[in-house]
mmCIF file of C-alpha atoms in Angstrom:
data_model
loop_
_atom_site.group_PDB
_atom_site.id
_atom_site.type_symbol
_atom_site.label_atom_id
_atom_site.label_comp_id
_atom_site.label_asym_id
_atom_site.label_seq_id
_atom_site.Cartn_x
_atom_site.Cartn_y
_atom_site.Cartn_z
ATOM 1 C CA MET C 12 -26.096 -23.191 67.649
ATOM 2 C CA ILE C 13 -26.184 -19.686 65.888
ATOM 3 C CA ARG C 14 -23.333 -18.358 63.796
ATOM 4 C CA ILE C 15 -22.419 -15.259 61.741
ATOM 5 C CA GLY C 16 -22.497 -16.288 58.171
ATOM 6 C CA THR C 17 -22.464 -13.386 56.089
ATOM 7 C CA ALA C 18 -22.566 -9.648 57.316
ATOM 8 C CA GLN C 19 -23.476 -6.718 54.680
ATOM 9 C CA VAL C 20 -21.352 -3.559 53.669
ATOM 10 C CA TRP C 21 -23.072 -1.147 51.216
ATOM 11 C CA VAL C 22 -20.444 -0.004 48.694
ATOM 12 C CA HIS C 23 -20.760 2.568 46.093
ATOM 13 C CA ASP C 24 -19.475 0.438 43.119
ATOM 14 C CA GLN C 25 -18.907 -3.032 43.319
ATOM 15 C CA ASP C 26 -16.166 -3.384 40.978
ATOM 16 C CA GLU C 27 -14.198 -0.659 42.684
ATOM 17 C CA ALA C 28 -14.992 -2.461 45.789
ATOM 18 C CA LEU C 29 -13.798 -6.068 44.625
ATOM 19 C CA ASP C 30 -10.552 -4.483 43.477
ATOM 20 C CA PHE C 31 -9.867 -2.724 46.966
ATOM 21 C CA TYR C 32 -11.254 -5.916 49.185
ATOM 22 C CA THR C 33 -9.327 -8.543 47.226
ATOM 23 C CA LYS C 34 -5.931 -6.556 45.916
ATOM 24 C CA LYS C 35 -5.312 -4.210 48.551
ATOM 25 C CA LEU C 36 -7.163 -5.684 51.577
ATOM 26 C CA GLY C 37 -5.682 -9.165 50.486
ATOM 27 C CA PHE C 38 -9.301 -10.932 50.901
ATOM 28 C CA GLU C 39 -10.608 -13.701 48.714
ATOM 29 C CA VAL C 40 -13.558 -14.011 46.948
ATOM 30 C CA ARG C 41 -16.137 -16.315 48.114
ATOM 31 C CA SER C 42 -18.743 -15.901 45.539
ATOM 32 C CA ASP C 43 -19.838 -13.522 43.113
ATOM 33 C CA VAL C 44 -22.819 -14.275 41.242
ATOM 34 C CA THR C 45 -25.244 -12.093 39.203
ATOM 35 C CA VAL C 46 -28.683 -13.356 38.372
ATOM 36 C CA PRO C 47 -30.522 -11.836 35.332
ATOM 37 C CA GLU C 48 -33.957 -12.769 36.483
ATOM 38 C CA LEU C 49 -33.273 -10.488 39.706
ATOM 39 C CA GLY C 50 -32.603 -7.076 37.719
ATOM 40 C CA ASN C 51 -28.723 -8.464 37.571
ATOM 41 C CA PHE C 52 -28.463 -8.383 41.147
ATOM 42 C CA ARG C 53 -24.814 -9.510 42.198
ATOM 43 C CA TRP C 54 -24.162 -11.262 45.000
ATOM 44 C CA LEU C 55 -20.581 -10.588 45.765
ATOM 45 C CA THR C 56 -19.231 -12.032 49.210
ATOM 46 C CA VAL C 57 -15.099 -11.833 50.199
ATOM 47 C CA SER C 58 -13.642 -12.982 53.541
ATOM 48 C CA PRO C 59 -10.035 -12.845 54.616
ATOM 49 C CA PRO C 60 -7.690 -15.934 53.365
ATOM 50 C CA GLY C 61 -8.036 -18.941 56.018
ATOM 51 C CA GLN C 62 -11.531 -17.898 57.431
ATOM 52 C CA ASP C 63 -13.761 -19.097 54.516
ATOM 53 C CA ASP C 64 -17.091 -19.467 57.117
ATOM 54 C CA VAL C 65 -17.657 -16.092 57.769
ATOM 55 C CA ALA C 66 -17.814 -13.712 54.661
ATOM 56 C CA ILE C 67 -18.738 -9.594 54.122
ATOM 57 C CA THR C 68 -21.192 -9.174 51.213
ATOM 58 C CA LEU C 69 -20.643 -6.073 49.336
ATOM 59 C CA MET C 70 -24.053 -4.773 48.380
ATOM 60 C CA ALA C 71 -24.440 -2.254 45.581
ATOM 61 C CA ILE C 72 -27.379 0.591 46.839
ATOM 62 C CA PRO C 73 -30.426 -0.820 44.752
ATOM 63 C CA GLY C 74 -32.862 1.258 42.990
ATOM 64 C CA PRO C 75 -36.533 1.383 42.916
ATOM 65 C CA PRO C 76 -38.459 -1.309 43.451
ATOM 66 C CA VAL C 77 -36.417 -2.312 46.258
ATOM 67 C CA MET C 78 -35.199 0.910 47.333
ATOM 68 C CA ASP C 79 -36.688 4.152 46.206
ATOM 69 C CA GLU C 80 -34.429 6.661 45.033
ATOM 70 C CA ALA C 81 -34.491 8.854 47.807
ATOM 71 C CA THR C 82 -33.852 6.166 50.274
ATOM 72 C CA ALA C 83 -30.714 5.182 48.131
ATOM 73 C CA ALA C 84 -29.476 8.759 47.692
ATOM 74 C CA GLN C 85 -29.738 9.139 51.638
ATOM 75 C CA VAL C 86 -27.629 5.539 52.241
ATOM 76 C CA ARG C 87 -25.046 6.670 49.498
ATOM 77 C CA GLU C 88 -24.632 10.174 51.138
ATOM 78 C CA LEU C 89 -24.740 8.512 54.870
ATOM 79 C CA MET C 90 -21.947 5.941 53.106
ATOM 80 C CA ALA C 91 -20.233 9.034 51.706
ATOM 81 C CA LYS C 92 -19.981 10.850 55.348
ATOM 82 C CA GLY C 93 -18.519 7.256 56.581
ATOM 83 C CA PHE C 94 -21.586 6.703 59.012
ATOM 84 C CA ALA C 95 -22.798 3.639 57.307
ATOM 85 C CA GLY C 96 -21.186 1.342 59.329
ATOM 86 C CA THR C 97 -17.793 -0.441 60.867
ATOM 87 C CA VAL C 98 -16.073 -3.317 60.153
ATOM 88 C CA PHE C 99 -14.015 -4.490 63.141
ATOM 89 C CA LEU C 100 -10.990 -6.640 61.856
ATOM 90 C CA THR C 101 -8.314 -8.446 64.200
ATOM 91 C CA THR C 102 -4.611 -9.507 63.565
ATOM 92 C CA ASP C 103 -2.214 -11.138 65.566
ATOM 93 C CA ASP C 104 0.374 -8.777 64.406
ATOM 94 C CA ALA C 105 -0.872 -5.084 64.305
ATOM 95 C CA LYS C 106 2.117 -3.729 62.928
ATOM 96 C CA ALA C 107 3.194 -6.263 60.438
ATOM 97 C CA SER C 108 -0.604 -6.121 58.912
ATOM 98 C CA PHE C 109 -0.574 -2.268 58.773
ATOM 99 C CA GLU C 110 2.999 -2.586 56.981
ATOM 100 C CA GLU C 111 1.437 -4.945 54.776
ATOM 101 C CA LEU C 112 -1.699 -3.552 53.757
ATOM 102 C CA ARG C 113 0.045 0.226 53.502
ATOM 103 C CA GLY C 114 2.438 -1.576 51.107
ATOM 104 C CA ARG C 115 -0.403 -2.375 49.021
ATOM 105 C CA GLY C 116 -1.786 0.980 48.739
ATOM 106 C CA VAL C 117 -4.504 1.019 51.560
ATOM 107 C CA GLU C 118 -4.754 4.661 53.092
ATOM 108 C CA PHE C 119 -4.888 4.585 56.968
ATOM 109 C CA THR C 120 -6.907 7.117 58.871
ATOM 110 C CA GLU C 121 -4.728 5.944 61.761
ATOM 111 C CA GLU C 122 -1.633 4.377 62.311
ATOM 112 C CA PRO C 123 -1.469 1.384 64.830
ATOM 113 C CA GLU C 124 -1.452 2.910 68.246
ATOM 114 C CA GLU C 125 -1.582 1.430 71.824
ATOM 115 C CA ARG C 126 -4.719 1.032 73.427
ATOM 116 C CA PRO C 127 -5.577 -0.417 76.923
ATOM 117 C CA TYR C 128 -7.450 -3.023 74.968
ATOM 118 C CA GLY C 129 -4.409 -3.989 72.470
ATOM 119 C CA ILE C 130 -3.122 -1.825 69.381
ATOM 120 C CA ASP C 131 -5.556 -0.483 66.888
ATOM 121 C CA SER C 132 -5.459 1.221 63.936
ATOM 122 C CA GLY C 133 -8.028 2.556 61.145
ATOM 123 C CA PHE C 134 -8.688 2.916 57.648
ATOM 124 C CA ARG C 135 -11.443 3.426 55.363
ATOM 125 C CA ASP C 136 -12.479 1.314 52.247
ATOM 126 C CA PRO C 137 -13.118 3.700 49.002
ATOM 127 C CA SER C 138 -16.961 3.959 49.767
ATOM 128 C CA GLY C 139 -16.365 5.454 52.953
ATOM 129 C CA ASN C 140 -17.044 2.533 55.146
ATOM 130 C CA SER C 141 -14.833 2.370 58.214
ATOM 131 C CA PHE C 142 -12.409 -0.380 59.118
ATOM 132 C CA ARG C 143 -10.841 -0.913 62.535
ATOM 133 C CA LEU C 144 -7.784 -3.262 62.608
ATOM 134 C CA THR C 145 -6.920 -4.328 66.108
ATOM 135 C CA GLN C 146 -4.411 -6.746 67.847
ATOM 136 C CA VAL C 147 -6.336 -7.368 70.946
ATOM 137 C CA ARG C 148 -4.399 -7.885 73.968
ATOM 138 C CA SER C 149 -4.083 -11.109 74.935
ATOM 139 C CA ASP C 150 -4.856 -10.991 78.008
ATOM 140 C CA PHE C 151 -8.180 -8.742 77.102
ATOM 141 C CA SER C 152 -10.680 -10.976 75.511
ATOM 142 C CA MET D 29 -18.193 3.282 37.616
ATOM 143 C CA ALA D 30 -20.911 5.130 39.553
ATOM 144 C CA SER D 31 -19.685 9.106 40.171
ATOM 145 C CA VAL D 32 -18.229 9.519 43.866
ATOM 146 C CA PRO D 33 -20.832 11.207 46.175
ATOM 147 C CA PRO D 34 -19.291 14.582 47.150
ATOM 148 C CA ALA D 35 -19.452 14.286 50.548
ATOM 149 C CA ARG D 36 -16.948 11.328 50.195
ATOM 150 C CA HIS D 37 -14.265 13.986 49.454
ATOM 151 C CA LEU D 38 -15.707 16.029 52.810
ATOM 152 C CA LEU D 39 -14.713 12.556 54.545
ATOM 153 C CA ARG D 40 -11.357 12.568 53.649
ATOM 154 C CA ALA D 41 -11.172 16.301 55.220
ATOM 155 C CA LYS D 42 -12.146 14.872 57.940
ATOM 156 C CA ASP D 43 -10.512 11.989 58.498
ATOM 157 C CA LEU D 44 -7.072 14.153 57.552
ATOM 158 C CA ALA D 45 -8.428 16.197 60.848
ATOM 159 C CA ASP D 46 -8.878 13.246 62.908
ATOM 160 C CA ALA D 47 -5.100 11.701 61.791
ATOM 161 C CA ARG D 48 -3.369 15.081 61.991
ATOM 162 C CA TYR D 49 -5.166 17.370 64.508
ATOM 163 C CA ALA D 50 -1.742 17.341 66.253
ATOM 164 C CA GLU D 51 0.000 19.250 63.574
ATOM 165 C CA PRO D 52 -0.205 22.940 62.990
ATOM 166 C CA LEU D 53 -3.325 21.969 60.687
ATOM 167 C CA THR D 54 -5.788 24.826 59.364
ATOM 168 C CA VAL D 55 -9.201 24.914 57.546
ATOM 169 C CA ALA D 56 -7.151 25.565 54.332
ATOM 170 C CA ASP D 57 -5.097 22.440 54.505
ATOM 171 C CA LEU D 58 -8.736 20.629 55.558
ATOM 172 C CA ALA D 59 -10.263 22.061 52.182
ATOM 173 C CA ARG D 60 -7.384 20.938 49.986
ATOM 174 C CA ALA D 61 -7.855 17.583 51.174
ATOM 175 C CA ALA D 62 -11.442 17.796 49.950
ATOM 176 C CA GLY D 63 -10.076 19.509 46.637
ATOM 177 C CA LEU D 64 -12.826 22.490 47.175
ATOM 178 C CA SER D 65 -11.896 26.441 47.709
ATOM 179 C CA LYS D 66 -11.904 27.111 51.515
ATOM 180 C CA ALA D 67 -15.379 29.311 51.518
ATOM 181 C CA HIS D 68 -17.092 26.407 49.357
ATOM 182 C CA PHE D 69 -15.412 23.825 51.332
ATOM 183 C CA SER D 70 -16.684 25.172 54.869
ATOM 184 C CA ARG D 71 -20.106 25.590 53.858
ATOM 185 C CA GLU D 72 -20.202 21.893 52.260
ATOM 186 C CA PHE D 73 -18.876 20.508 55.418
ATOM 187 C CA ARG D 74 -21.558 22.320 57.772
ATOM 188 C CA ARG D 75 -24.085 20.893 55.255
ATOM 189 C CA ALA D 76 -22.720 17.592 55.535
ATOM 190 C CA PHE D 77 -21.547 17.226 59.127
ATOM 191 C CA GLY D 78 -23.699 19.923 61.119
ATOM 192 C CA GLU D 79 -20.797 21.669 62.232
ATOM 193 C CA SER D 80 -18.061 24.151 60.699
ATOM 194 C CA PRO D 81 -14.600 22.236 60.039
ATOM 195 C CA HIS D 82 -13.053 24.947 62.003
ATOM 196 C CA ALA D 83 -15.042 23.726 65.051
ATOM 197 C CA TYR D 84 -14.747 20.009 64.258
ATOM 198 C CA LEU D 85 -10.821 20.156 64.399
ATOM 199 C CA LEU D 86 -11.134 22.606 67.429
ATOM 200 C CA THR D 87 -13.163 20.157 69.119
ATOM 201 C CA ARG D 88 -11.462 16.965 68.342
ATOM 202 C CA ARG D 89 -8.213 18.778 69.604
ATOM 203 C CA LEU D 90 -9.884 19.591 72.840
ATOM 204 C CA GLU D 91 -11.467 16.170 72.960
ATOM 205 C CA ARG D 92 -7.612 14.927 72.895
ATOM 206 C CA ALA D 93 -6.308 17.705 75.556
ATOM 207 C CA ALA D 94 -8.924 16.377 77.745
ATOM 208 C CA ALA D 95 -7.741 12.906 77.502
ATOM 209 C CA MET D 96 -4.230 13.940 77.707
ATOM 210 C CA LEU D 97 -5.256 16.291 81.216
ATOM 211 C CA ARG D 98 -6.782 13.125 82.404
ATOM 212 C CA THR D 99 -4.270 10.383 81.622
ATOM 213 C CA THR D 100 -0.906 12.188 81.551
ATOM 214 C CA ASP D 101 0.919 14.205 84.024
ATOM 215 C CA ARG D 102 2.194 16.524 81.150
ATOM 216 C CA SER D 103 1.742 20.234 81.601
ATOM 217 C CA VAL D 104 -0.604 22.262 80.110
ATOM 218 C CA ALA D 105 1.365 24.415 78.010
ATOM 219 C CA ASP D 106 2.888 20.664 76.516
ATOM 220 C CA ILE D 107 -0.593 19.406 76.013
ATOM 221 C CA CYS D 108 -1.684 22.445 74.302
ATOM 222 C CA ILE D 109 1.416 22.039 71.882
ATOM 223 C CA ALA D 110 0.658 18.651 71.547
ATOM 224 C CA VAL D 111 -2.617 19.196 69.715
ATOM 225 C CA GLY D 112 -1.739 21.010 67.531
ATOM 226 C CA LEU D 113 -2.803 24.519 68.936
ATOM 227 C CA ASP D 114 0.387 27.391 69.822
ATOM 228 C CA SER D 115 -1.525 29.798 72.151
ATOM 229 C CA ILE D 116 -2.355 28.643 75.631
ATOM 230 C CA GLY D 117 -4.356 32.021 75.994
ATOM 231 C CA SER D 118 -6.737 30.833 73.359
ATOM 232 C CA PHE D 119 -6.651 27.146 74.278
ATOM 233 C CA THR D 120 -7.466 27.826 77.979
ATOM 234 C CA ALA D 121 -10.316 30.121 76.836
ATOM 235 C CA SER D 122 -11.723 27.693 74.237
ATOM 236 C CA PHE D 123 -11.283 24.889 76.615
ATOM 237 C CA ARG D 124 -12.999 26.607 79.366
ATOM 238 C CA ARG D 125 -15.983 27.290 76.723
ATOM 239 C CA MET D 126 -16.311 23.469 75.971
ATOM 240 C CA PHE D 127 -15.825 21.756 79.229
ATOM 241 C CA GLY D 128 -16.991 24.790 81.623
ATOM 242 C CA ARG D 129 -13.627 25.025 83.506
ATOM 243 C CA THR D 130 -10.134 25.423 82.911
ATOM 244 C CA PRO D 131 -7.757 22.558 82.047
ATOM 245 C CA THR D 132 -6.408 22.752 85.057
ATOM 246 C CA ALA D 133 -9.765 22.762 87.129
ATOM 247 C CA TYR D 134 -10.865 19.986 84.610
ATOM 248 C CA ARG D 135 -7.757 17.769 85.636
ATOM 249 C CA ALA D 136 -8.173 18.506 89.490
ATOM 250 C CA ALA D 137 -11.654 17.004 89.053
ATOM 251 C CA PHE D 138 -10.223 13.173 88.229
ATOM 252 C CA PRO D 139 -8.061 10.747 89.699
ATOM 253 C CA PRO D 140 -4.193 11.692 89.255
ATOM 254 C CA ALA D 141 -2.760 9.813 85.834
ATOM 255 C CA ALA D 142 -1.046 7.832 88.147
ATOM 256 C CA ASP D 143 -3.673 5.775 89.700
ATOM 257 C CA ARG D 144 -4.944 4.871 86.215
ATOM 258 C CA ALA D 145 -1.825 4.184 84.521
ATOM 259 C CA LEU D 146 -1.290 0.458 83.938
ATOM 260 C CA ILE D 147 2.161 0.433 85.132
ATOM 261 C CA PRO D 148 3.417 -3.458 84.959
ATOM 262 C CA ALA D 149 4.084 -5.178 88.068
ATOM 263 C CA CYS D 150 7.164 -6.113 87.598
ATOM 264 C CA VAL D 151 8.077 -2.418 87.171
ATOM 265 C CA LEU D 152 6.235 -1.450 90.280
ATOM 266 C CA ARG D 153 8.403 -4.090 92.291
ATOM 267 C CA ALA D 154 11.799 -3.101 90.661
ATOM 268 C CA TYR D 155 11.177 0.637 91.331
ATOM 269 C CA GLY D 156 9.387 0.559 94.382
ATOM 270 C CA ARG D 157 11.861 -1.476 96.379
ATOM 271 C CA PRO D 158 13.574 0.679 98.915
ATOM 272 C CA GLN D 159 17.249 1.380 99.004
ATOM 273 C CA HIS D 160 18.925 -1.450 101.246
ATOM 274 C CA ARG D 161 20.477 0.399 104.717
ATOM 275 C CA THR D 162 22.239 -1.289 107.691
ATOM 276 C CA PHE D 163 21.970 -0.243 111.030
ATOM 277 C CA ARG D 164 25.990 0.563 110.351
ATOM 278 C CA GLU D 165 24.893 3.009 107.897
ATOM 279 C CA ASP D 166 22.744 4.661 110.157
ATOM 280 C CA ALA D 167 25.164 5.290 112.859
ATOM 281 C CA VAL D 168 27.277 6.773 110.230
ATOM 282 C CA LEU D 169 24.390 9.060 108.824
ATOM 283 C CA ALA D 170 23.870 10.378 112.316
ATOM 284 C CA SER D 171 27.215 11.239 113.136
#
């Protein structure tokens, strides 16, 4: 059986991201390891409390030799423009989650609104990555 | 901490257009959200996203207006105001330029909004039930 273990998002700055994902979004750190032999590569993963078999790895944009400087600049630029990808989160109570996250300082780009598939809202992480937070209609999935 | 790429500030302006298009938002407001002067902002926005902030904001509003024309029975004037525009004349002109027909003609090309509304069965049953009449009432009405 194949399952999703970890999916990756680029982040502008891992410390800034860690702060946002744990303190504002309320995720927990699943792994935070820096490897000197790999040029201080830092494997940093987080996921929501209660969901410890799936994680997001917050990946710093590498320099050479992993990624040439021009490509790294392109990735940074794409991320800053908001086109580096989206994470689709679900919740059983969109309104409550919205209030909770906003109370912790998450800036929503879209407040919860009724859609045919449920109640949907959206925000960004500090890097510009887009997040959806959706209460999927129970008869829709 | 690595310095923030300039485009991240432009994205704030774009997010503002997406979130608050319904308000009387202008390019000057978007420039402020990005922390740039208006002329500099317009140039940088175009460079990052391939169109001017004015065009982005306008097409954001027209996309929402088109959706409302398809899914509501609100008047064209109401929809114009609801997407943050205040002149029906220029709304109609811009709409026609982007969608190839007027708001009214655009709406007419789709099934009526009521056909698409997910009105719950309990509402249909409750509100669709005819008023009960007896034969005696018919006689009274006929006289």
